[in-house]
């Protein structure tokens, strides 16, 4: 099979959100991993056309998790792709067939920008959705994909391995990284991040030993161990930093600004082109990442 990246040009910005297109060698069928948001639907359809894929050819749509930047266009896409079955984690399933709760909770985070960013989320008919669990396999473009339970960024998160090439479609569990950069930013938005579970998922990915990582934000990378090591270290480091500042009584805005300064310095130290920090921000900005980490710290303390 062939693997292609469709750049969804989110908010007219390149290399922020990807959809991955799998094409059967004989051209008879195709599969998609990640739909992107509804605001990118026309771009996704244009991407299919560019690769000579008819709407009837797409048989499977795989979702890593149901956040709107990854799966928001699912309901619209179910109407456009008559033969496609949608694959999702069991905890994501109810939100895919009825996105009303998801939209409500996203509105709390994004407020008035909801529509401009994500557009409308429509339900996917129940008989078009299949639940995937750890090690579950599904046909895809003349081959198979294997699901791996990888919580951390979200409780309900799957990564999908294509065993022939060793490509792992990682959603958000392998962080945010842009082409040409080595820097990996951990996407830690509220409400569900769980750093302990995330570190276990990184270990799980090491055991799977993929040949390449394909984060939705954005592209594909072959320095798997280095990438995962950097992500794990930065997750732990950022958590300690945020927790320490909370203990010192710092407020959210202050912590967010400090985390940004810290992150920018880390990017520079890695020789990164900070011209791309805007694209990193679009996939995960500091106020949101700070909120998620602070919430995790608070929740973990309440449990003790
Ligand atoms: Zn995302």
mmCIF file of C-alpha atoms and ligand atoms in Angstrom:
data_model
loop_
_atom_site.group_PDB
_atom_site.id
_atom_site.type_symbol
_atom_site.label_atom_id
_atom_site.label_comp_id
_atom_site.label_asym_id
_atom_site.label_seq_id
_atom_site.Cartn_x
_atom_site.Cartn_y
_atom_site.Cartn_z
ATOM 1 C CA UNK A 1 0.000 0.000 0.000
ATOM 2 C CA UNK A 2 0.976 3.624 -0.424
ATOM 3 C CA UNK A 3 0.803 6.164 2.389
ATOM 4 C CA UNK A 4 0.154 9.809 1.519
ATOM 5 C CA UNK A 5 -0.198 12.883 3.716
ATOM 6 C CA UNK A 6 -3.021 15.283 2.944
ATOM 7 C CA UNK A 7 -2.233 18.703 4.408
ATOM 8 C CA UNK A 8 -5.582 20.062 5.578
ATOM 9 C CA UNK A 9 -4.296 23.670 5.550
ATOM 10 C CA UNK A 10 -6.021 24.357 8.867
ATOM 11 C CA UNK A 11 -6.887 28.092 9.076
ATOM 12 C CA UNK A 12 -4.890 28.510 5.827
ATOM 13 C CA UNK A 13 -1.733 27.422 7.611
ATOM 14 C CA UNK A 14 0.399 24.604 6.213
ATOM 15 C CA UNK A 15 1.544 21.584 8.225
ATOM 16 C CA UNK A 16 -0.698 22.013 11.259
ATOM 17 C CA UNK A 17 -3.249 19.205 10.792
ATOM 18 C CA UNK A 18 -2.741 16.112 8.629
ATOM 19 C CA UNK A 19 -5.051 13.468 7.322
ATOM 20 C CA UNK A 20 -3.314 10.246 6.213
ATOM 21 C CA UNK A 21 -4.439 8.470 3.074
ATOM 22 C CA UNK A 22 -3.727 4.760 2.541
ATOM 23 C CA UNK A 23 -4.010 3.545 -1.054
ATOM 24 C CA UNK A 24 -4.221 -0.117 -2.136
ATOM 25 C CA UNK A 25 -1.559 -1.098 -4.670
ATOM 26 C CA UNK A 26 -4.189 -2.137 -7.224
ATOM 27 C CA UNK A 27 -6.062 1.158 -6.743
ATOM 28 C CA UNK A 28 -9.227 -0.653 -5.725
ATOM 29 C CA UNK A 29 -9.692 0.863 -2.270
ATOM 30 C CA UNK A 30 -8.468 3.496 0.136
ATOM 31 C CA UNK A 31 -8.586 4.298 3.844
ATOM 32 C CA UNK A 32 -8.217 7.526 5.794
ATOM 33 C CA UNK A 33 -6.693 8.095 9.220
ATOM 34 C CA UNK A 34 -7.995 11.313 10.864
ATOM 35 C CA UNK A 35 -10.718 13.440 9.259
ATOM 36 C CA UNK A 36 -9.569 16.836 10.527
ATOM 37 C CA UNK A 37 -12.206 19.402 11.514
ATOM 38 C CA UNK A 38 -15.292 20.236 9.449
ATOM 39 C CA UNK A 39 -13.673 23.554 8.459
ATOM 40 C CA UNK A 40 -11.109 21.500 6.466
ATOM 41 C CA UNK A 41 -13.636 19.215 4.745
ATOM 42 C CA UNK A 42 -13.287 20.787 1.295
ATOM 43 C CA UNK A 43 -9.515 20.498 1.547
ATOM 44 C CA UNK A 44 -9.799 16.810 2.470
ATOM 45 C CA UNK A 45 -12.103 16.171 -0.497
ATOM 46 C CA UNK A 46 -9.645 17.993 -2.780
ATOM 47 C CA UNK A 47 -6.838 15.819 -1.374
ATOM 48 C CA UNK A 48 -8.759 12.647 -2.257
ATOM 49 C CA UNK A 49 -9.335 13.957 -5.773
ATOM 50 C CA UNK A 50 -5.640 14.868 -6.182
ATOM 51 C CA UNK A 51 -4.788 11.220 -5.494
ATOM 52 C CA UNK A 52 -7.445 9.887 -7.859
ATOM 53 C CA UNK A 53 -9.561 8.476 -5.031
ATOM 54 C CA UNK A 54 -13.324 8.455 -5.590
ATOM 55 C CA UNK A 55 -15.659 8.850 -2.616
ATOM 56 C CA UNK A 56 -16.888 5.279 -3.175
ATOM 57 C CA UNK A 57 -13.313 3.925 -2.904
ATOM 58 C CA UNK A 58 -12.825 4.962 0.731
ATOM 59 C CA UNK A 59 -13.804 1.937 2.831
ATOM 60 C CA UNK A 60 -12.420 2.836 6.263
ATOM 61 C CA UNK A 61 -11.938 5.966 8.331
ATOM 62 C CA UNK A 62 -9.722 5.468 11.411
ATOM 63 C CA UNK A 63 -9.890 7.956 14.274
ATOM 64 C CA UNK A 64 -7.159 8.230 16.918
ATOM 65 C CA UNK A 65 -9.478 10.154 19.262
ATOM 66 C CA UNK A 66 -12.574 12.290 18.942
ATOM 67 C CA UNK A 67 -11.146 15.779 19.560
ATOM 68 C CA UNK A 68 -12.489 18.152 16.907
ATOM 69 C CA UNK A 69 -9.123 18.733 15.195
ATOM 70 C CA UNK A 70 -8.849 14.957 14.581
ATOM 71 C CA UNK A 71 -12.390 13.691 14.055
ATOM 72 C CA UNK A 72 -14.628 16.777 13.802
ATOM 73 C CA UNK A 73 -15.575 16.192 10.154
ATOM 74 C CA UNK A 74 -16.645 12.553 10.755
ATOM 75 C CA UNK A 75 -20.400 13.166 10.531
ATOM 76 C CA UNK A 76 -20.110 15.182 7.319
ATOM 77 C CA UNK A 77 -17.697 12.627 5.924
ATOM 78 C CA UNK A 78 -20.127 9.775 6.634
ATOM 79 C CA UNK A 79 -22.532 11.584 4.293
ATOM 80 C CA UNK A 80 -19.854 12.107 1.623
ATOM 81 C CA UNK A 81 -18.248 8.625 1.704
ATOM 82 C CA UNK A 82 -21.081 6.105 1.186
ATOM 83 C CA UNK A 83 -18.957 2.950 1.744
ATOM 84 C CA UNK A 84 -16.811 4.026 4.687
ATOM 85 C CA UNK A 85 -16.899 2.413 8.130
ATOM 86 C CA UNK A 86 -15.582 4.520 11.031
ATOM 87 C CA UNK A 87 -13.220 3.019 13.624
ATOM 88 C CA UNK A 88 -12.948 4.531 17.093
ATOM 89 C CA UNK A 89 -12.046 3.789 20.742
ATOM 90 C CA UNK A 90 -14.988 2.526 22.795
ATOM 91 C CA UNK A 91 -14.979 5.617 25.042
ATOM 92 C CA UNK A 92 -15.041 7.842 21.947
ATOM 93 C CA UNK A 93 -17.915 5.895 20.380
ATOM 94 C CA UNK A 94 -20.862 7.619 22.151
ATOM 95 C CA UNK A 95 -19.457 11.053 21.208
ATOM 96 C CA UNK A 96 -19.107 10.076 17.572
ATOM 97 C CA UNK A 97 -22.740 8.983 17.275
ATOM 98 C CA UNK A 98 -23.935 11.980 19.326
ATOM 99 C CA UNK A 99 -21.425 14.851 19.393
ATOM 100 C CA UNK A 100 -23.639 17.224 21.450
ATOM 101 C CA UNK A 101 -21.772 16.748 24.768
ATOM 102 C CA UNK A 102 -18.410 17.021 23.044
ATOM 103 C CA UNK A 103 -19.439 20.260 21.356
ATOM 104 C CA UNK A 104 -20.647 21.641 24.682
ATOM 105 C CA UNK A 105 -17.379 20.900 26.447
ATOM 106 C CA UNK A 106 -15.315 22.240 23.517
ATOM 107 C CA UNK A 107 -17.407 25.428 23.590
ATOM 108 C CA UNK A 108 -16.316 25.939 27.201
ATOM 109 C CA UNK A 109 -12.709 25.949 25.980
ATOM 110 C CA UNK A 110 -13.003 27.759 22.625
ATOM 111 C CA UNK A 111 -16.015 30.025 23.224
ATOM 112 C CA UNK A 112 -16.886 32.265 20.298
ATOM 113 C CA UNK A 113 -14.100 30.856 18.102
ATOM 114 C CA UNK A 114 -15.772 27.416 18.011
ATOM 115 C CA UNK A 115 -17.373 27.795 14.617
ATOM 116 C CA UNK A 116 -14.496 29.560 12.937
ATOM 117 C CA UNK A 117 -12.034 26.908 14.120
ATOM 118 C CA UNK A 118 -13.973 23.676 13.900
ATOM 119 C CA UNK A 119 -17.317 24.198 12.151
ATOM 120 C CA UNK A 120 -20.368 22.035 12.758
ATOM 121 C CA UNK A 121 -20.013 18.494 14.162
ATOM 122 C CA UNK A 122 -22.661 16.063 12.891
ATOM 123 C CA UNK A 123 -23.371 12.562 14.236
ATOM 124 C CA UNK A 124 -22.115 9.424 12.469
ATOM 125 C CA UNK A 125 -24.890 6.807 12.098
ATOM 126 C CA UNK A 126 -24.424 3.988 14.642
ATOM 127 C CA UNK A 127 -24.380 1.250 12.018
ATOM 128 C CA UNK A 128 -21.356 2.884 10.373
ATOM 129 C CA UNK A 129 -19.142 2.803 13.492
ATOM 130 C CA UNK A 130 -16.949 -0.031 14.781
ATOM 131 C CA UNK A 131 -15.231 -0.007 18.193
ATOM 132 C CA UNK A 132 -11.501 -0.790 18.198
ATOM 133 C CA UNK A 133 -9.610 -2.174 21.191
ATOM 134 C CA UNK A 134 -5.978 -2.967 22.015
ATOM 135 C CA UNK A 135 -4.449 -5.189 19.283
ATOM 136 C CA UNK A 136 -7.676 -5.099 17.256
ATOM 137 C CA UNK A 137 -7.135 -5.393 13.503
ATOM 138 C CA UNK A 138 -9.089 -3.985 10.600
ATOM 139 C CA UNK A 139 -8.643 -4.186 6.842
ATOM 140 C CA UNK A 140 -7.237 -1.079 5.223
ATOM 141 C CA UNK A 141 -6.306 -0.448 1.587
ATOM 142 C CA UNK A 142 -5.378 -4.066 0.807
ATOM 143 C CA UNK A 143 -3.540 -4.488 4.129
ATOM 144 C CA UNK A 144 -4.399 -4.124 7.791
ATOM 145 C CA UNK A 145 -4.094 -1.618 10.603
ATOM 146 C CA UNK A 146 -3.600 -2.716 14.213
ATOM 147 C CA UNK A 147 -5.015 -0.523 16.996
ATOM 148 C CA UNK A 148 -2.992 0.254 20.116
ATOM 149 C CA UNK A 149 -4.548 1.680 23.241
ATOM 150 C CA UNK A 150 -2.449 4.770 24.023
ATOM 151 C CA UNK A 151 -4.091 6.971 26.694
ATOM 152 C CA UNK A 152 -2.443 10.108 28.076
ATOM 153 C CA UNK A 153 -3.348 13.034 25.816
ATOM 154 C CA UNK A 154 -6.908 11.751 26.006
ATOM 155 C CA UNK A 155 -8.243 8.804 27.946
ATOM 156 C CA UNK A 156 -9.724 7.381 24.755
ATOM 157 C CA UNK A 157 -6.767 7.399 22.365
ATOM 158 C CA UNK A 158 -5.664 4.840 19.794
ATOM 159 C CA UNK A 159 -2.547 4.725 17.659
ATOM 160 C CA UNK A 160 -2.649 2.563 14.521
ATOM 161 C CA UNK A 161 0.248 0.434 13.267
ATOM 162 C CA UNK A 162 0.626 -0.558 9.617
ATOM 163 C CA UNK A 163 2.695 -3.727 10.095
ATOM 164 C CA UNK A 164 4.289 -3.942 6.605
ATOM 165 C CA UNK A 165 5.951 -0.540 6.677
ATOM 166 C CA UNK A 166 6.104 -0.214 10.477
ATOM 167 C CA UNK A 167 4.351 3.171 10.266
ATOM 168 C CA UNK A 168 2.584 4.162 13.481
ATOM 169 C CA UNK A 169 -0.179 6.742 13.050
ATOM 170 C CA UNK A 170 0.204 8.348 16.418
ATOM 171 C CA UNK A 171 -2.554 10.953 16.730
ATOM 172 C CA UNK A 172 -1.386 13.162 19.617
ATOM 173 C CA UNK A 173 0.301 10.543 21.825
ATOM 174 C CA UNK A 174 3.699 11.150 20.156
ATOM 175 C CA UNK A 175 3.395 14.918 20.567
ATOM 176 C CA UNK A 176 3.573 17.811 18.102
ATOM 177 C CA UNK A 177 6.511 18.062 15.689
ATOM 178 C CA UNK A 178 6.887 19.923 12.422
ATOM 179 C CA UNK A 179 8.789 18.810 9.319
ATOM 180 C CA UNK A 180 12.431 19.912 9.382
ATOM 181 C CA UNK A 181 12.411 20.187 13.193
ATOM 182 C CA UNK A 182 13.568 17.813 15.901
ATOM 183 C CA UNK A 183 11.638 19.637 18.652
ATOM 184 C CA UNK A 184 8.701 17.698 20.135
ATOM 185 C CA UNK A 185 6.039 19.652 22.055
ATOM 186 C CA UNK A 186 3.733 17.688 24.383
ATOM 187 C CA UNK A 187 0.086 18.595 23.697
ATOM 188 C CA UNK A 188 -1.395 18.763 27.207
ATOM 189 C CA UNK A 189 -4.801 20.474 26.889
ATOM 190 C CA UNK A 190 -7.623 20.018 29.413
ATOM 191 C CA UNK A 191 -9.634 18.137 30.449
ATOM 192 C CA UNK A 192 -8.281 14.580 30.277
ATOM 193 C CA UNK A 193 -4.501 14.548 30.166
ATOM 194 C CA UNK A 194 -2.870 11.960 32.390
ATOM 195 C CA UNK A 195 0.920 12.158 32.430
ATOM 196 C CA UNK A 196 1.431 8.796 34.161
ATOM 197 C CA UNK A 197 -0.742 7.006 31.608
ATOM 198 C CA UNK A 198 1.010 8.930 28.836
ATOM 199 C CA UNK A 199 4.460 7.765 29.975
ATOM 200 C CA UNK A 200 3.162 4.171 30.012
ATOM 201 C CA UNK A 201 1.833 4.691 26.469
ATOM 202 C CA UNK A 202 5.257 5.922 25.338
ATOM 203 C CA UNK A 203 6.705 2.707 26.789
ATOM 204 C CA UNK A 204 3.997 0.747 24.955
ATOM 205 C CA UNK A 205 5.058 2.401 21.683
ATOM 206 C CA UNK A 206 8.695 1.455 22.374
ATOM 207 C CA UNK A 207 7.564 -2.171 22.724
ATOM 208 C CA UNK A 208 5.681 -1.974 19.419
ATOM 209 C CA UNK A 209 8.965 -0.660 17.946
ATOM 210 C CA UNK A 210 7.542 1.172 14.926
ATOM 211 C CA UNK A 211 9.881 2.130 12.069
ATOM 212 C CA UNK A 212 8.332 5.598 11.848
ATOM 213 C CA UNK A 213 6.009 7.897 13.788
ATOM 214 C CA UNK A 214 3.245 9.824 12.015
ATOM 215 C CA UNK A 215 1.879 12.509 14.363
ATOM 216 C CA UNK A 216 -1.263 14.253 13.125
ATOM 217 C CA UNK A 217 0.536 17.533 13.928
ATOM 218 C CA UNK A 218 2.474 16.878 11.556
ATOM 219 C CA UNK A 219 4.268 14.521 9.197
ATOM 220 C CA UNK A 220 6.432 11.412 9.566
ATOM 221 C CA UNK A 221 9.692 10.798 11.442
ATOM 222 C CA UNK A 222 12.110 7.887 11.607
ATOM 223 C CA UNK A 223 14.216 8.821 14.665
ATOM 224 C CA UNK A 224 11.664 7.030 16.800
ATOM 225 C CA UNK A 225 13.657 6.465 19.994
ATOM 226 C CA UNK A 226 15.132 9.950 20.119
ATOM 227 C CA UNK A 227 11.715 11.477 19.455
ATOM 228 C CA UNK A 228 9.997 9.425 22.161
ATOM 229 C CA UNK A 229 12.816 10.093 24.637
ATOM 230 C CA UNK A 230 12.532 13.832 24.116
ATOM 231 C CA UNK A 231 8.754 13.760 24.479
ATOM 232 C CA UNK A 232 8.863 11.734 27.689
ATOM 233 C CA UNK A 233 11.532 13.913 29.237
ATOM 234 C CA UNK A 234 9.743 17.159 28.326
ATOM 235 C CA UNK A 235 6.391 15.906 29.622
ATOM 236 C CA UNK A 236 7.915 15.063 33.004
ATOM 237 C CA UNK A 237 9.920 18.278 33.094
ATOM 238 C CA UNK A 238 6.961 20.531 32.239
ATOM 239 C CA UNK A 239 4.789 18.779 34.802
ATOM 240 C CA UNK A 240 7.401 19.317 37.547
ATOM 241 C CA UNK A 241 7.794 22.947 36.496
ATOM 242 C CA UNK A 242 4.054 23.687 36.556
ATOM 243 C CA UNK A 243 3.561 21.832 39.836
ATOM 244 C CA UNK A 244 6.477 23.702 41.423
ATOM 245 C CA UNK A 245 5.124 27.099 40.369
ATOM 246 C CA UNK A 246 1.644 26.162 41.641
ATOM 247 C CA UNK A 247 3.224 25.321 45.016
ATOM 248 C CA UNK A 248 4.822 28.756 45.027
ATOM 249 C CA UNK A 249 1.377 30.308 44.547
ATOM 250 C CA UNK A 250 1.853 31.461 40.947
ATOM 251 C CA UNK A 251 -1.291 32.232 38.923
ATOM 252 C CA UNK A 252 -2.291 30.606 35.667
ATOM 253 C CA UNK A 253 -1.314 33.550 33.409
ATOM 254 C CA UNK A 254 2.085 33.804 35.030
ATOM 255 C CA UNK A 255 2.756 30.066 34.718
ATOM 256 C CA UNK A 256 1.619 30.087 31.103
ATOM 257 C CA UNK A 257 3.998 32.925 30.210
ATOM 258 C CA UNK A 258 6.865 31.222 32.011
ATOM 259 C CA UNK A 259 6.127 27.916 30.296
ATOM 260 C CA UNK A 260 6.159 29.697 26.941
ATOM 261 C CA UNK A 261 9.512 31.328 27.729
ATOM 262 C CA UNK A 262 10.852 27.943 28.813
ATOM 263 C CA UNK A 263 9.484 26.211 25.686
ATOM 264 C CA UNK A 264 10.878 28.913 23.360
ATOM 265 C CA UNK A 265 14.304 28.624 24.996
ATOM 266 C CA UNK A 266 14.183 24.833 24.599
ATOM 267 C CA UNK A 267 13.326 25.203 20.909
ATOM 268 C CA UNK A 268 16.223 27.602 20.369
ATOM 269 C CA UNK A 269 18.600 25.338 22.276
ATOM 270 C CA UNK A 270 17.642 22.566 19.860
ATOM 271 C CA UNK A 271 18.495 24.803 16.924
ATOM 272 C CA UNK A 272 14.844 25.003 15.925
ATOM 273 C CA UNK A 273 13.470 27.545 13.497
ATOM 274 C CA UNK A 274 11.265 29.574 15.846
ATOM 275 C CA UNK A 275 9.492 30.898 12.739
ATOM 276 C CA UNK A 276 7.470 27.701 12.992
ATOM 277 C CA UNK A 277 6.445 28.290 16.616
ATOM 278 C CA UNK A 278 3.132 29.727 15.313
ATOM 279 C CA UNK A 279 2.283 26.362 13.800
ATOM 280 C CA UNK A 280 3.227 24.600 17.036
ATOM 281 C CA UNK A 281 0.919 27.073 18.826
ATOM 282 C CA UNK A 282 -1.972 26.306 16.493
ATOM 283 C CA UNK A 283 -1.688 22.634 17.395
ATOM 284 C CA UNK A 284 -1.249 23.382 21.122
ATOM 285 C CA UNK A 285 -0.871 26.862 22.639
ATOM 286 C CA UNK A 286 0.665 27.602 26.037
ATOM 287 C CA UNK A 287 -2.416 28.880 27.911
ATOM 288 C CA UNK A 288 -4.185 25.652 26.976
ATOM 289 C CA UNK A 289 -1.204 23.403 27.711
ATOM 290 C CA UNK A 290 -0.795 25.129 31.092
ATOM 291 C CA UNK A 291 -4.495 24.663 31.910
ATOM 292 C CA UNK A 292 -4.260 20.971 31.167
ATOM 293 C CA UNK A 293 -1.158 20.442 33.301
ATOM 294 C CA UNK A 294 -2.566 22.494 36.214
ATOM 295 C CA UNK A 295 -5.778 20.552 36.093
ATOM 296 C CA UNK A 296 -3.880 17.260 36.097
ATOM 297 C CA UNK A 297 -1.837 18.334 39.143
ATOM 298 C CA UNK A 298 -5.004 19.337 41.018
ATOM 299 C CA UNK A 299 -6.879 16.165 40.105
ATOM 300 C CA UNK A 300 -3.964 13.944 41.094
ATOM 301 C CA UNK A 301 -3.762 15.654 44.497
ATOM 302 C CA UNK A 302 -7.484 15.258 45.101
ATOM 303 C CA UNK A 303 -7.122 11.518 44.501
ATOM 304 C CA UNK A 304 -4.402 11.092 47.123
HETATM 305 ZN ZN1 LIG B 1 -4.666 17.341 18.116
#
